[in-house]
mmCIF file of C-alpha atoms in Angstrom:
data_model
loop_
_atom_site.group_PDB
_atom_site.id
_atom_site.type_symbol
_atom_site.label_atom_id
_atom_site.label_comp_id
_atom_site.label_asym_id
_atom_site.label_seq_id
_atom_site.Cartn_x
_atom_site.Cartn_y
_atom_site.Cartn_z
ATOM 1 C CA MET N 1 -18.171 -13.443 80.267
ATOM 2 C CA ALA N 2 -15.821 -10.316 80.474
ATOM 3 C CA THR N 3 -12.057 -11.020 79.811
ATOM 4 C CA VAL N 4 -10.363 -10.023 82.085
ATOM 5 C CA GLN N 5 -6.442 -9.334 82.107
ATOM 6 C CA VAL N 6 -4.210 -11.930 84.129
ATOM 7 C CA SER N 7 -1.678 -10.017 86.159
ATOM 8 C CA GLU N 8 2.214 -11.312 86.140
ATOM 9 C CA ALA N 9 1.525 -12.209 89.574
ATOM 10 C CA GLU N 10 -1.500 -14.448 88.656
ATOM 11 C CA LYS N 11 0.329 -16.226 85.850
ATOM 12 C CA VAL N 12 3.417 -17.500 87.809
ATOM 13 C CA TYR N 13 0.260 -18.854 90.038
ATOM 14 C CA ILE N 14 -0.924 -20.608 87.792
ATOM 15 C CA LEU N 15 2.000 -22.222 86.524
ATOM 16 C CA HIS N 16 2.851 -23.341 90.522
ATOM 17 C CA GLY N 17 -0.020 -25.106 90.765
ATOM 18 C CA ILE N 18 0.163 -26.721 87.092
ATOM 19 C CA ARG N 19 3.360 -27.869 88.243
ATOM 20 C CA ASP N 20 1.834 -29.640 91.034
ATOM 21 C CA ASP N 21 -1.317 -31.525 89.030
ATOM 22 C CA LEU N 22 -3.602 -28.736 90.242
ATOM 23 C CA ARG N 23 -5.468 -26.206 87.306
ATOM 24 C CA VAL N 24 -7.244 -23.143 88.254
ATOM 25 C CA ASP N 25 -10.982 -24.801 87.930
ATOM 26 C CA GLY N 26 -9.073 -27.938 90.403
ATOM 27 C CA ARG N 27 -8.872 -30.128 87.662
ATOM 28 C CA GLY N 28 -5.606 -32.565 87.541
ATOM 29 C CA CYS N 29 -2.907 -31.935 84.511
ATOM 30 C CA GLU N 30 -5.133 -34.370 82.985
ATOM 31 C CA ASP N 31 -8.736 -33.780 83.437
ATOM 32 C CA TYR N 32 -11.624 -33.478 81.174
ATOM 33 C CA ARG N 33 -14.358 -31.048 81.790
ATOM 34 C CA HIS N 34 -17.809 -32.325 81.800
ATOM 35 C CA MET N 35 -18.772 -33.204 78.040
ATOM 36 C CA GLU N 36 -22.356 -34.130 76.369
ATOM 37 C CA VAL N 37 -22.428 -35.383 73.021
ATOM 38 C CA GLU N 38 -26.383 -34.597 71.202
ATOM 39 C CA THR N 39 -26.606 -35.878 67.457
ATOM 40 C CA ASP N 40 -29.843 -35.701 65.257
ATOM 41 C CA VAL N 41 -30.631 -31.701 66.701
ATOM 42 C CA VAL N 42 -30.943 -29.908 63.823
ATOM 43 C CA SER N 43 -34.493 -31.003 61.470
ATOM 44 C CA ASN N 44 -33.021 -30.124 58.298
ATOM 45 C CA THR N 45 -29.553 -31.995 57.526
ATOM 46 C CA ASP N 46 -28.749 -35.274 56.850
ATOM 47 C CA GLY N 47 -26.873 -35.856 59.802
ATOM 48 C CA SER N 48 -26.268 -33.454 62.969
ATOM 49 C CA ALA N 49 -24.514 -33.229 66.103
ATOM 50 C CA LYS N 50 -23.764 -30.819 68.994
ATOM 51 C CA VAL N 51 -20.779 -31.084 71.548
ATOM 52 C CA THR N 52 -20.304 -29.410 74.576
ATOM 53 C CA LEU N 53 -17.161 -28.846 76.669
ATOM 54 C CA GLY N 54 -17.416 -26.727 79.412
ATOM 55 C CA HIS N 55 -18.828 -23.757 78.191
ATOM 56 C CA THR N 56 -17.777 -24.548 74.704
ATOM 57 C CA ALA N 57 -20.138 -25.470 72.106
ATOM 58 C CA VAL N 58 -20.172 -26.705 68.828
ATOM 59 C CA LEU N 59 -22.563 -27.424 66.446
ATOM 60 C CA VAL N 60 -22.295 -29.524 63.483
ATOM 61 C CA GLY N 61 -24.125 -30.227 60.260
ATOM 62 C CA VAL N 62 -24.067 -32.261 57.424
ATOM 63 C CA LYS N 63 -25.588 -32.219 53.918
ATOM 64 C CA ALA N 64 -25.500 -34.822 51.529
ATOM 65 C CA GLU N 65 -25.499 -33.532 47.656
ATOM 66 C CA ILE N 66 -24.979 -34.967 44.789
ATOM 67 C CA GLY N 67 -22.239 -33.591 42.353
ATOM 68 C CA LYS N 68 -19.158 -33.931 40.254
ATOM 69 C CA PRO N 69 -16.376 -35.721 41.729
ATOM 70 C CA LYS N 70 -13.237 -34.629 41.333
ATOM 71 C CA PRO N 71 -10.922 -34.827 38.035
ATOM 72 C CA MET N 72 -8.639 -36.607 39.241
ATOM 73 C CA ILE N 73 -10.680 -38.615 40.849
ATOM 74 C CA PRO N 74 -13.228 -39.561 39.393
ATOM 75 C CA ASN N 75 -14.214 -42.897 41.347
ATOM 76 C CA GLU N 76 -14.764 -40.810 45.249
ATOM 77 C CA GLY N 77 -17.347 -39.059 46.301
ATOM 78 C CA TYR N 78 -15.660 -36.201 48.646
ATOM 79 C CA LEU N 79 -15.811 -33.829 51.626
ATOM 80 C CA GLU N 80 -15.905 -29.861 52.358
ATOM 81 C CA PHE N 81 -15.564 -28.394 56.081
ATOM 82 C CA PHE N 82 -16.676 -24.966 56.835
ATOM 83 C CA VAL N 83 -15.565 -23.735 60.063
ATOM 84 C CA ASP N 84 -17.986 -20.269 61.092
ATOM 85 C CA CYS N 85 -16.561 -19.053 64.336
ATOM 86 C CA SER N 86 -20.063 -16.720 64.990
ATOM 87 C CA ALA N 87 -19.801 -13.556 66.830
ATOM 88 C CA ASN N 88 -21.893 -15.444 69.125
ATOM 89 C CA ALA N 89 -18.755 -16.669 70.958
ATOM 90 C CA THR N 90 -16.955 -14.595 71.973
ATOM 91 C CA PRO N 91 -16.478 -10.268 70.865
ATOM 92 C CA GLU N 92 -13.135 -10.960 69.255
ATOM 93 C CA PHE N 93 -14.773 -12.893 66.370
ATOM 94 C CA GLU N 94 -17.100 -10.157 65.769
ATOM 95 C CA GLY N 95 -16.902 -9.203 61.923
ATOM 96 C CA ARG N 96 -13.851 -10.797 60.354
ATOM 97 C CA GLY N 97 -12.514 -11.364 63.987
ATOM 98 C CA GLY N 98 -13.415 -15.487 63.460
ATOM 99 C CA GLU N 99 -12.226 -15.987 59.918
ATOM 100 C CA GLU N 100 -8.717 -16.724 60.579
ATOM 101 C CA LEU N 101 -9.354 -19.490 63.414
ATOM 102 C CA GLY N 102 -12.342 -20.701 61.132
ATOM 103 C CA THR N 103 -9.729 -20.954 57.936
ATOM 104 C CA GLU N 104 -7.375 -22.776 60.133
ATOM 105 C CA LEU N 105 -10.081 -25.481 62.269
ATOM 106 C CA SER N 106 -11.459 -26.402 58.292
ATOM 107 C CA ASN N 107 -7.425 -26.876 57.141
ATOM 108 C CA THR N 108 -6.345 -29.211 60.226
ATOM 109 C CA LEU N 109 -10.210 -31.253 59.470
ATOM 110 C CA TYR N 110 -9.925 -31.741 55.580
ATOM 111 C CA LYS N 111 -6.307 -33.295 56.914
ATOM 112 C CA VAL N 112 -7.587 -35.071 59.939
ATOM 113 C CA PHE N 113 -10.061 -36.866 57.314
ATOM 114 C CA ASN N 114 -7.717 -36.770 54.402
ATOM 115 C CA ASN N 115 -7.050 -40.814 54.952
ATOM 116 C CA GLN N 116 -8.676 -44.201 54.288
ATOM 117 C CA HIS N 117 -10.479 -45.085 56.949
ATOM 118 C CA SER N 118 -12.271 -43.009 58.481
ATOM 119 C CA LEU N 119 -14.993 -42.680 55.908
ATOM 120 C CA ASP N 120 -14.715 -44.721 52.568
ATOM 121 C CA LEU N 121 -14.981 -41.856 49.681
ATOM 122 C CA ARG N 122 -15.840 -44.920 47.414
ATOM 123 C CA SER N 123 -19.225 -45.793 48.871
ATOM 124 C CA LEU N 124 -19.626 -42.100 48.190
ATOM 125 C CA CYS N 125 -19.448 -42.868 44.093
ATOM 126 C CA ILE N 126 -22.788 -43.313 41.928
ATOM 127 C CA SER N 127 -21.376 -43.226 38.766
ATOM 128 C CA PRO N 128 -17.711 -43.171 37.674
ATOM 129 C CA GLY N 129 -16.644 -39.471 36.727
ATOM 130 C CA GLU N 130 -19.937 -38.131 36.361
ATOM 131 C CA HIS N 131 -21.625 -37.923 39.419
ATOM 132 C CA CYS N 132 -20.634 -38.506 43.475
ATOM 133 C CA TRP N 133 -22.435 -37.688 46.872
ATOM 134 C CA VAL N 134 -20.679 -34.630 48.245
ATOM 135 C CA LEU N 135 -20.768 -33.838 51.841
ATOM 136 C CA TYR N 136 -20.859 -30.662 53.059
ATOM 137 C CA VAL N 137 -20.043 -30.528 57.017
ATOM 138 C CA ASP N 138 -20.166 -27.195 58.268
ATOM 139 C CA VAL N 139 -19.303 -26.626 62.006
ATOM 140 C CA LEU N 140 -20.755 -23.568 64.123
ATOM 141 C CA VAL N 141 -18.994 -22.444 66.995
ATOM 142 C CA SER N 142 -22.004 -20.792 69.091
ATOM 143 C CA SER N 143 -20.039 -20.435 72.421
ATOM 144 C CA SER N 144 -16.210 -20.345 73.271
ATOM 145 C CA LEU N 145 -13.805 -20.371 75.876
ATOM 146 C CA GLN N 146 -11.245 -21.941 74.079
ATOM 147 C CA GLY N 147 -10.699 -25.844 72.839
ATOM 148 C CA HIS N 148 -12.326 -25.737 69.869
ATOM 149 C CA LEU N 149 -10.631 -28.203 67.914
ATOM 150 C CA SER N 150 -10.399 -31.575 70.111
ATOM 151 C CA ILE N 151 -14.670 -30.765 69.869
ATOM 152 C CA THR N 152 -14.835 -30.289 66.283
ATOM 153 C CA MET O 1 -14.603 -15.747 46.761
ATOM 154 C CA PRO O 2 -12.719 -13.246 45.932
ATOM 155 C CA THR O 3 -12.388 -13.886 42.051
ATOM 156 C CA ASP O 4 -9.507 -12.649 39.358
ATOM 157 C CA THR O 5 -10.898 -10.274 36.988
ATOM 158 C CA LYS O 6 -8.057 -9.224 35.328
ATOM 159 C CA ARG O 7 -7.183 -12.162 33.368
ATOM 160 C CA VAL O 8 -8.988 -14.251 30.869
ATOM 161 C CA ARG O 9 -8.357 -17.545 32.227
ATOM 162 C CA GLY O 10 -11.030 -19.565 29.847
ATOM 163 C CA PRO O 11 -13.837 -21.425 30.460
ATOM 164 C CA ASP O 12 -14.102 -22.786 33.810
ATOM 165 C CA VAL O 13 -14.616 -26.499 32.647
ATOM 166 C CA SER O 14 -11.222 -26.468 31.403
ATOM 167 C CA GLN O 15 -8.794 -29.393 32.413
ATOM 168 C CA SER O 16 -5.062 -29.819 32.173
ATOM 169 C CA PRO O 17 -4.622 -32.082 28.835
ATOM 170 C CA PHE O 18 -2.383 -34.547 31.576
ATOM 171 C CA LEU O 19 -5.552 -35.944 32.478
ATOM 172 C CA PHE O 20 -6.117 -37.887 29.324
ATOM 173 C CA TRP O 21 -2.835 -38.946 28.846
ATOM 174 C CA SER O 22 -2.794 -42.754 29.248
ATOM 175 C CA ARG O 23 -0.535 -42.364 32.385
ATOM 176 C CA PRO O 24 2.670 -45.093 32.830
ATOM 177 C CA ALA O 25 2.269 -47.005 36.746
ATOM 178 C CA GLU O 26 1.967 -43.898 38.842
ATOM 179 C CA VAL O 27 2.281 -45.397 41.626
ATOM 180 C CA LEU O 28 5.839 -46.157 43.672
ATOM 181 C CA PRO O 29 5.024 -49.430 44.948
ATOM 182 C CA SER O 30 7.488 -49.426 48.628
ATOM 183 C CA HIS O 31 10.250 -52.234 47.663
ATOM 184 C CA GLU O 32 11.346 -50.220 44.435
ATOM 185 C CA PRO O 33 14.279 -47.835 44.286
ATOM 186 C CA ARG O 34 13.793 -44.101 44.502
ATOM 187 C CA ALA O 35 13.171 -42.353 41.122
ATOM 188 C CA ASP O 36 16.497 -40.131 41.315
ATOM 189 C CA GLY O 37 18.829 -42.607 43.031
ATOM 190 C CA ARG O 38 18.449 -41.942 46.942
ATOM 191 C CA GLN O 39 18.025 -44.848 49.179
ATOM 192 C CA ARG O 40 14.400 -45.571 51.172
ATOM 193 C CA ASP O 41 14.623 -45.997 54.779
ATOM 194 C CA GLN O 42 17.860 -44.047 54.787
ATOM 195 C CA VAL O 43 18.184 -40.253 55.622
ATOM 196 C CA ASP O 44 19.528 -39.130 51.828
ATOM 197 C CA VAL O 45 18.010 -35.582 51.588
ATOM 198 C CA ARG O 46 18.666 -33.607 48.522
ATOM 199 C CA PRO O 47 22.081 -31.803 47.889
ATOM 200 C CA VAL O 48 20.968 -28.403 48.821
ATOM 201 C CA PHE O 49 21.993 -25.214 47.259
ATOM 202 C CA VAL O 50 21.994 -21.818 48.911
ATOM 203 C CA ARG O 51 22.679 -18.351 49.022
ATOM 204 C CA CYS O 52 22.489 -15.374 50.611
ATOM 205 C CA GLY O 53 21.759 -11.521 50.049
ATOM 206 C CA LEU O 54 19.748 -12.026 45.909
ATOM 207 C CA VAL O 55 17.412 -9.026 46.208
ATOM 208 C CA SER O 56 19.098 -6.176 47.017
ATOM 209 C CA GLN O 57 16.430 -4.000 47.795
ATOM 210 C CA ALA O 58 14.908 -6.103 50.767
ATOM 211 C CA LYS O 59 16.776 -6.387 54.118
ATOM 212 C CA GLY O 60 17.651 -10.060 53.688
ATOM 213 C CA SER O 61 17.339 -12.666 51.611
ATOM 214 C CA ALA O 62 17.198 -16.460 50.522
ATOM 215 C CA TYR O 63 17.288 -19.240 47.688
ATOM 216 C CA ILE O 64 16.948 -22.265 48.091
ATOM 217 C CA GLU O 65 17.607 -25.297 45.565
ATOM 218 C CA ALA O 66 16.923 -28.828 46.505
ATOM 219 C CA GLY O 67 16.415 -30.787 43.596
ATOM 220 C CA ASN O 68 13.725 -29.050 41.781
ATOM 221 C CA THR O 69 12.123 -27.145 44.183
ATOM 222 C CA LYS O 70 13.109 -23.506 44.220
ATOM 223 C CA VAL O 71 12.397 -21.571 47.672
ATOM 224 C CA LEU O 72 13.008 -17.596 47.334
ATOM 225 C CA CYS O 73 12.448 -16.142 50.965
ATOM 226 C CA CYS O 74 12.535 -11.930 51.510
ATOM 227 C CA VAL O 75 12.394 -10.279 55.091
ATOM 228 C CA TYR O 76 11.890 -7.036 55.729
ATOM 229 C CA GLY O 77 11.734 -5.242 59.012
ATOM 230 C CA PRO O 78 11.921 -4.457 61.558
ATOM 231 C CA ARG O 79 9.463 -1.678 60.592
ATOM 232 C CA GLU O 80 6.496 -0.159 62.007
ATOM 233 C CA THR O 81 3.356 -1.938 62.467
ATOM 234 C CA GLU O 82 0.920 -0.308 60.021
ATOM 235 C CA ARG O 83 -2.123 -1.120 61.930
ATOM 236 C CA LYS O 84 -1.936 0.888 64.658
ATOM 237 C CA ASP O 85 -4.208 -0.866 66.865
ATOM 238 C CA GLU O 86 -2.466 -3.398 66.677
ATOM 239 C CA THR O 87 1.039 -2.341 68.252
ATOM 240 C CA ASP O 88 2.372 -4.479 70.846
ATOM 241 C CA MET O 89 3.971 -2.423 73.031
ATOM 242 C CA LYS O 90 5.985 -4.890 75.018
ATOM 243 C CA SER O 91 6.939 -6.646 71.751
ATOM 244 C CA GLY O 92 7.268 -7.417 67.771
ATOM 245 C CA ARG O 93 4.960 -9.203 65.547
ATOM 246 C CA LEU O 94 6.104 -11.483 63.011
ATOM 247 C CA THR O 95 3.978 -11.663 60.085
ATOM 248 C CA THR O 96 4.599 -14.440 56.930
ATOM 249 C CA ASP O 97 3.488 -14.957 53.628
ATOM 250 C CA MET O 98 3.584 -17.906 51.251
ATOM 251 C CA ARG O 99 3.011 -17.851 47.847
ATOM 252 C CA PHE O 100 3.229 -19.815 45.016
ATOM 253 C CA ALA O 101 3.656 -18.996 41.490
ATOM 254 C CA PRO O 102 1.479 -19.946 39.160
ATOM 255 C CA PHE O 103 3.790 -21.798 37.220
ATOM 256 C CA SER O 104 4.929 -23.767 40.020
ATOM 257 C CA CYS O 105 3.510 -26.973 40.619
ATOM 258 C CA PRO O 106 1.813 -29.463 37.489
ATOM 259 C CA GLU O 107 -1.293 -27.364 37.510
ATOM 260 C CA ARG O 108 -1.484 -24.251 37.016
ATOM 261 C CA GLY O 109 -2.677 -22.326 40.019
ATOM 262 C CA SER O 110 -4.212 -19.130 40.651
ATOM 263 C CA TRP O 111 -2.872 -15.996 42.031
ATOM 264 C CA ILE O 112 -5.613 -15.656 44.640
ATOM 265 C CA GLN O 113 -4.581 -16.897 48.016
ATOM 266 C CA GLY O 114 -6.182 -20.374 48.547
ATOM 267 C CA SER O 115 -6.517 -21.717 51.932
ATOM 268 C CA GLN O 116 -3.519 -24.276 51.248
ATOM 269 C CA ASP O 117 -1.370 -20.949 50.542
ATOM 270 C CA LYS O 118 -2.539 -19.726 54.346
ATOM 271 C CA ASP O 119 -2.139 -22.910 55.799
ATOM 272 C CA PHE O 120 1.590 -23.143 54.510
ATOM 273 C CA SER O 121 1.948 -19.434 56.060
ATOM 274 C CA LEU O 122 0.818 -20.197 59.421
ATOM 275 C CA MET O 123 2.469 -22.904 60.235
ATOM 276 C CA LEU O 124 5.513 -20.861 58.603
ATOM 277 C CA GLN O 125 4.588 -18.711 61.491
ATOM 278 C CA GLU O 126 4.046 -21.163 64.104
ATOM 279 C CA SER O 127 7.490 -22.686 63.545
ATOM 280 C CA LEU O 128 9.373 -19.233 63.430
ATOM 281 C CA GLN O 129 8.128 -17.488 65.695
ATOM 282 C CA PRO O 130 9.717 -19.415 68.730
ATOM 283 C CA ALA O 131 13.448 -18.697 67.193
ATOM 284 C CA VAL O 132 13.527 -14.712 67.244
ATOM 285 C CA CYS O 133 14.038 -12.672 70.083
ATOM 286 C CA LEU O 134 10.614 -10.760 69.445
ATOM 287 C CA HIS O 135 10.801 -8.598 72.487
ATOM 288 C CA ARG O 136 14.466 -7.146 71.235
ATOM 289 C CA TYR O 137 11.808 -5.171 68.689
ATOM 290 C CA PRO O 138 9.021 -3.776 70.529
ATOM 291 C CA ARG O 139 6.154 -1.819 68.670
ATOM 292 C CA SER O 140 7.813 -3.138 65.056
ATOM 293 C CA GLN O 141 6.829 -5.942 63.093
ATOM 294 C CA ILE O 142 8.872 -8.398 60.782
ATOM 295 C CA GLU O 143 7.599 -9.278 57.054
ATOM 296 C CA VAL O 144 8.782 -12.663 56.127
ATOM 297 C CA ASN O 145 7.438 -13.146 52.311
ATOM 298 C CA VAL O 146 8.067 -16.358 50.821
ATOM 299 C CA MET O 147 7.920 -17.113 46.870
ATOM 300 C CA VAL O 148 7.489 -20.922 45.708
ATOM 301 C CA LEU O 149 9.222 -20.850 42.229
ATOM 302 C CA GLU O 150 9.038 -24.431 41.604
ATOM 303 C CA ASN O 151 7.330 -27.338 43.164
ATOM 304 C CA SER O 152 9.213 -30.617 43.561
ATOM 305 C CA GLY O 153 8.594 -32.230 46.934
ATOM 306 C CA SER O 154 8.875 -30.996 50.262
ATOM 307 C CA ILE O 155 7.886 -27.669 49.922
ATOM 308 C CA LEU O 156 7.339 -26.609 53.792
ATOM 309 C CA ALA O 157 10.257 -28.123 55.156
ATOM 310 C CA HIS O 158 13.108 -26.225 52.932
ATOM 311 C CA ALA O 159 10.229 -22.837 52.591
ATOM 312 C CA ILE O 160 11.241 -22.824 56.655
ATOM 313 C CA THR O 161 14.896 -23.134 56.137
ATOM 314 C CA CYS O 162 14.890 -20.162 53.502
ATOM 315 C CA ALA O 163 12.963 -18.170 55.639
ATOM 316 C CA SER O 164 15.412 -18.832 58.651
ATOM 317 C CA MET O 165 18.921 -18.047 56.569
ATOM 318 C CA ALA O 166 16.283 -14.598 55.150
ATOM 319 C CA LEU O 167 15.587 -13.773 58.795
ATOM 320 C CA ALA O 168 19.565 -14.262 59.734
ATOM 321 C CA ASP O 169 21.086 -12.422 56.621
ATOM 322 C CA ALA O 170 19.079 -9.336 57.834
ATOM 323 C CA GLY O 171 20.525 -9.322 61.253
ATOM 324 C CA ILE O 172 17.679 -10.124 63.209
ATOM 325 C CA GLU O 173 18.402 -11.877 66.412
ATOM 326 C CA MET O 174 17.095 -14.636 66.330
ATOM 327 C CA TYR O 175 18.076 -17.534 69.248
ATOM 328 C CA ASP O 176 18.880 -20.547 66.456
ATOM 329 C CA LEU O 177 18.507 -21.111 63.178
ATOM 330 C CA VAL O 178 15.114 -23.239 62.350
ATOM 331 C CA LEU O 179 15.738 -26.059 59.525
ATOM 332 C CA GLY O 180 12.669 -27.799 57.934
ATOM 333 C CA CYS O 181 12.621 -31.511 56.952
ATOM 334 C CA SER O 182 9.897 -33.671 55.806
ATOM 335 C CA LEU O 183 9.091 -37.049 55.333
ATOM 336 C CA ARG O 184 6.715 -39.672 53.440
ATOM 337 C CA GLN O 185 5.700 -42.895 55.031
ATOM 338 C CA ASP O 186 4.805 -45.183 52.635
ATOM 339 C CA GLY O 187 3.667 -48.656 53.658
ATOM 340 C CA GLY O 188 6.843 -49.599 55.791
ATOM 341 C CA SER O 189 9.058 -47.845 54.505
ATOM 342 C CA TYR O 190 9.556 -44.476 54.326
ATOM 343 C CA VAL O 191 11.230 -41.566 51.991
ATOM 344 C CA VAL O 192 13.422 -38.442 53.301
ATOM 345 C CA ASP O 193 12.906 -35.275 51.582
ATOM 346 C CA PRO O 194 10.064 -36.656 49.177
ATOM 347 C CA THR O 195 9.783 -35.210 45.173
ATOM 348 C CA TYR O 196 6.597 -34.136 44.146
ATOM 349 C CA PRO O 197 5.382 -37.633 42.044
ATOM 350 C CA GLU O 198 6.249 -39.270 45.799
ATOM 351 C CA GLU O 199 4.492 -37.137 47.697
ATOM 352 C CA ASN O 200 1.216 -37.821 46.115
ATOM 353 C CA SER O 201 1.128 -41.051 44.635
ATOM 354 C CA TRP O 202 -0.578 -42.528 48.497
ATOM 355 C CA ARG O 203 -3.786 -41.606 46.807
ATOM 356 C CA SER O 204 -3.753 -44.464 44.516
ATOM 357 C CA GLY O 205 -3.637 -47.620 46.560
ATOM 358 C CA SER O 206 -4.781 -48.494 49.415
ATOM 359 C CA GLY O 207 -3.992 -49.979 53.094
ATOM 360 C CA GLU O 208 -2.538 -48.043 56.177
ATOM 361 C CA LYS O 209 0.911 -46.357 57.281
ATOM 362 C CA ARG O 210 0.478 -44.232 54.270
ATOM 363 C CA GLY O 211 1.263 -39.873 55.670
ATOM 364 C CA GLY O 212 3.356 -37.425 55.433
ATOM 365 C CA LEU O 213 5.158 -35.777 58.483
ATOM 366 C CA THR O 214 7.083 -32.183 58.482
ATOM 367 C CA VAL O 215 9.186 -30.789 61.256
ATOM 368 C CA ALA O 216 11.056 -27.811 61.982
ATOM 369 C CA PHE O 217 14.154 -28.377 64.385
ATOM 370 C CA LEU O 218 15.794 -25.679 66.185
ATOM 371 C CA PRO O 219 19.092 -27.981 66.063
ATOM 372 C CA SER O 220 21.280 -25.786 68.790
ATOM 373 C CA LEU O 221 18.422 -25.785 71.647
ATOM 374 C CA ASN O 222 17.099 -29.477 70.547
ATOM 375 C CA GLN O 223 13.711 -28.454 70.159
ATOM 376 C CA VAL O 224 10.839 -28.512 67.570
ATOM 377 C CA SER O 225 9.172 -25.659 67.322
ATOM 378 C CA GLY O 226 6.609 -27.178 64.147
ATOM 379 C CA LEU O 227 5.034 -30.220 63.079
ATOM 380 C CA GLN O 228 2.674 -31.088 60.580
ATOM 381 C CA SER O 229 1.315 -34.339 59.043
ATOM 382 C CA ASP O 230 -1.352 -36.087 57.774
ATOM 383 C CA GLY O 231 -2.137 -39.043 56.253
ATOM 384 C CA GLU O 232 -2.405 -42.035 58.900
ATOM 385 C CA MET O 233 0.524 -43.515 60.641
ATOM 386 C CA ALA O 234 0.489 -45.774 64.004
ATOM 387 C CA GLU O 235 2.352 -43.904 67.085
ATOM 388 C CA GLU O 236 5.019 -45.195 67.061
ATOM 389 C CA THR O 237 5.552 -45.085 63.256
ATOM 390 C CA LEU O 238 5.337 -40.816 63.683
ATOM 391 C CA THR O 239 7.583 -41.051 66.565
ATOM 392 C CA ALA O 240 10.336 -42.650 64.786
ATOM 393 C CA GLY O 241 9.255 -40.520 61.743
ATOM 394 C CA ILE O 242 9.839 -37.190 64.186
ATOM 395 C CA ARG O 243 13.562 -38.453 64.865
ATOM 396 C CA THR O 244 14.436 -39.027 61.097
ATOM 397 C CA CYS O 245 13.460 -35.942 60.771
ATOM 398 C CA ILE O 246 15.367 -34.165 63.389
ATOM 399 C CA GLU O 247 18.338 -36.350 61.612
ATOM 400 C CA GLY O 248 17.814 -34.977 58.425
ATOM 401 C CA CYS O 249 17.782 -31.762 59.934
ATOM 402 C CA TYR O 250 21.203 -32.469 61.410
ATOM 403 C CA LYS O 251 22.578 -33.091 58.512
ATOM 404 C CA LEU O 252 21.421 -30.156 56.424
ATOM 405 C CA TYR O 253 23.165 -27.506 59.309
ATOM 406 C CA PRO O 254 26.544 -27.193 58.184
ATOM 407 C CA VAL O 255 25.488 -26.569 54.692
ATOM 408 C CA ILE O 256 23.417 -23.438 55.599
ATOM 409 C CA GLN O 257 26.026 -22.539 58.407
ATOM 410 C CA ARG O 258 28.883 -22.306 55.329
ATOM 411 C CA ALA O 259 26.605 -20.375 53.697
ATOM 412 C CA LEU O 260 26.028 -17.572 56.260
ATOM 413 C CA ILE O 261 29.386 -17.612 56.858
ATOM 414 C CA LYS O 262 30.137 -16.929 53.214
ATOM 415 C CA ALA O 263 27.393 -14.287 53.264
ATOM 416 C CA VAL O 264 28.689 -12.554 56.292
ATOM 417 C CA ARG O 265 32.428 -12.265 54.818
ATOM 418 C CA ARG O 266 31.019 -10.906 51.233
ATOM 419 C CA ALA O 267 29.008 -8.134 53.231
ATOM 420 C CA ALA O 268 31.668 -7.646 55.730
ATOM 421 C CA PRO O 269 35.072 -8.238 54.453
ATOM 422 C CA PRO O 270 37.307 -9.118 57.572
ATOM 423 C CA PRO O 271 39.725 -6.189 58.062
ATOM 424 C CA ALA O 272 42.966 -7.104 56.274
ATOM 425 C CA GLU O 273 46.045 -8.393 57.864
ATOM 426 C CA SER O 274 48.690 -5.248 58.442
#
């Protein structure tokens, strides 16, 4: 979709609308767009999901591999995140443009899953200090009109 | 992945000898007093040493020491934007770069920027941007370079404070200073301005309400410009933690103000009374 610069008058119009709880597409301030969630969409992975929110679509694949646990934490496995903002999403992501956003999103994902309760990392251990499961979570942002983090 | 080809680092499988030493109980249980004598559950920040104007070639600079944490910041600018295609006609650009010296952390780091450095740089930029009057410097860029000389906990908070002092020392127009304060929630109690062992001890030990929080605050305008948290905390704990960090920032404010006044007096001594 072509991006058109928003004029100053339009910006004021949008802000006034928000004050009256009415956004440009007719939603209220706290309404979500239509969301679709599908799982097991990619057959080659050990787990996958696709989430579509409005015009933004994000595809996530998880692959489990056996690796060596981190030296300081020998009895737990770990997760590795990688977010790729592909040029399919918007022309701004062409080449290395999407790299900054991708790094920011993957750093945030590391922080979000860095707690005891979202995933029991001890269950990923095979033999302490030698083998453990490593879950590689790869995220592909395929079409984008903002709102990436909440979807991932 | 860029690799360091200039230094001989030893085999990739080399590990620190610390791993093989029998460690004394690393876990600091939440009812024990803190190692350096400060109080739990109170806004007890470490005493801070700040000095501006240490780096003569930079437009502005600041050095902050809190306990063993040492952070140095230099500000260059405003100068012409290097990449012409990113010149913004209406406002200036603020670029931040935060680096850790390889000897700063207990484990030797590498000179190549890791993702953690980029993460901190981004957080630093997000916290400083609302405070700087960028519309007064169109078509220019202001560079803030932070170098961490020793990491003894609470590094992002002190880097934010140091960077805003350096910006003030450089004479960049700002709406307000940005001060940083961080907190570590450990089960039922919290510790403000944690040290390195306090920040990293949560790995051993389970339970909820273990997390960290860093807040960047503008004291005169009473606004929060940056917020970073990890681990897990209940919602009330998080809001109480933000209020505690804001209190910590207010405690730091007079010290920073005095240091800036001293630096200004040194640079431009008041005219002698005739």
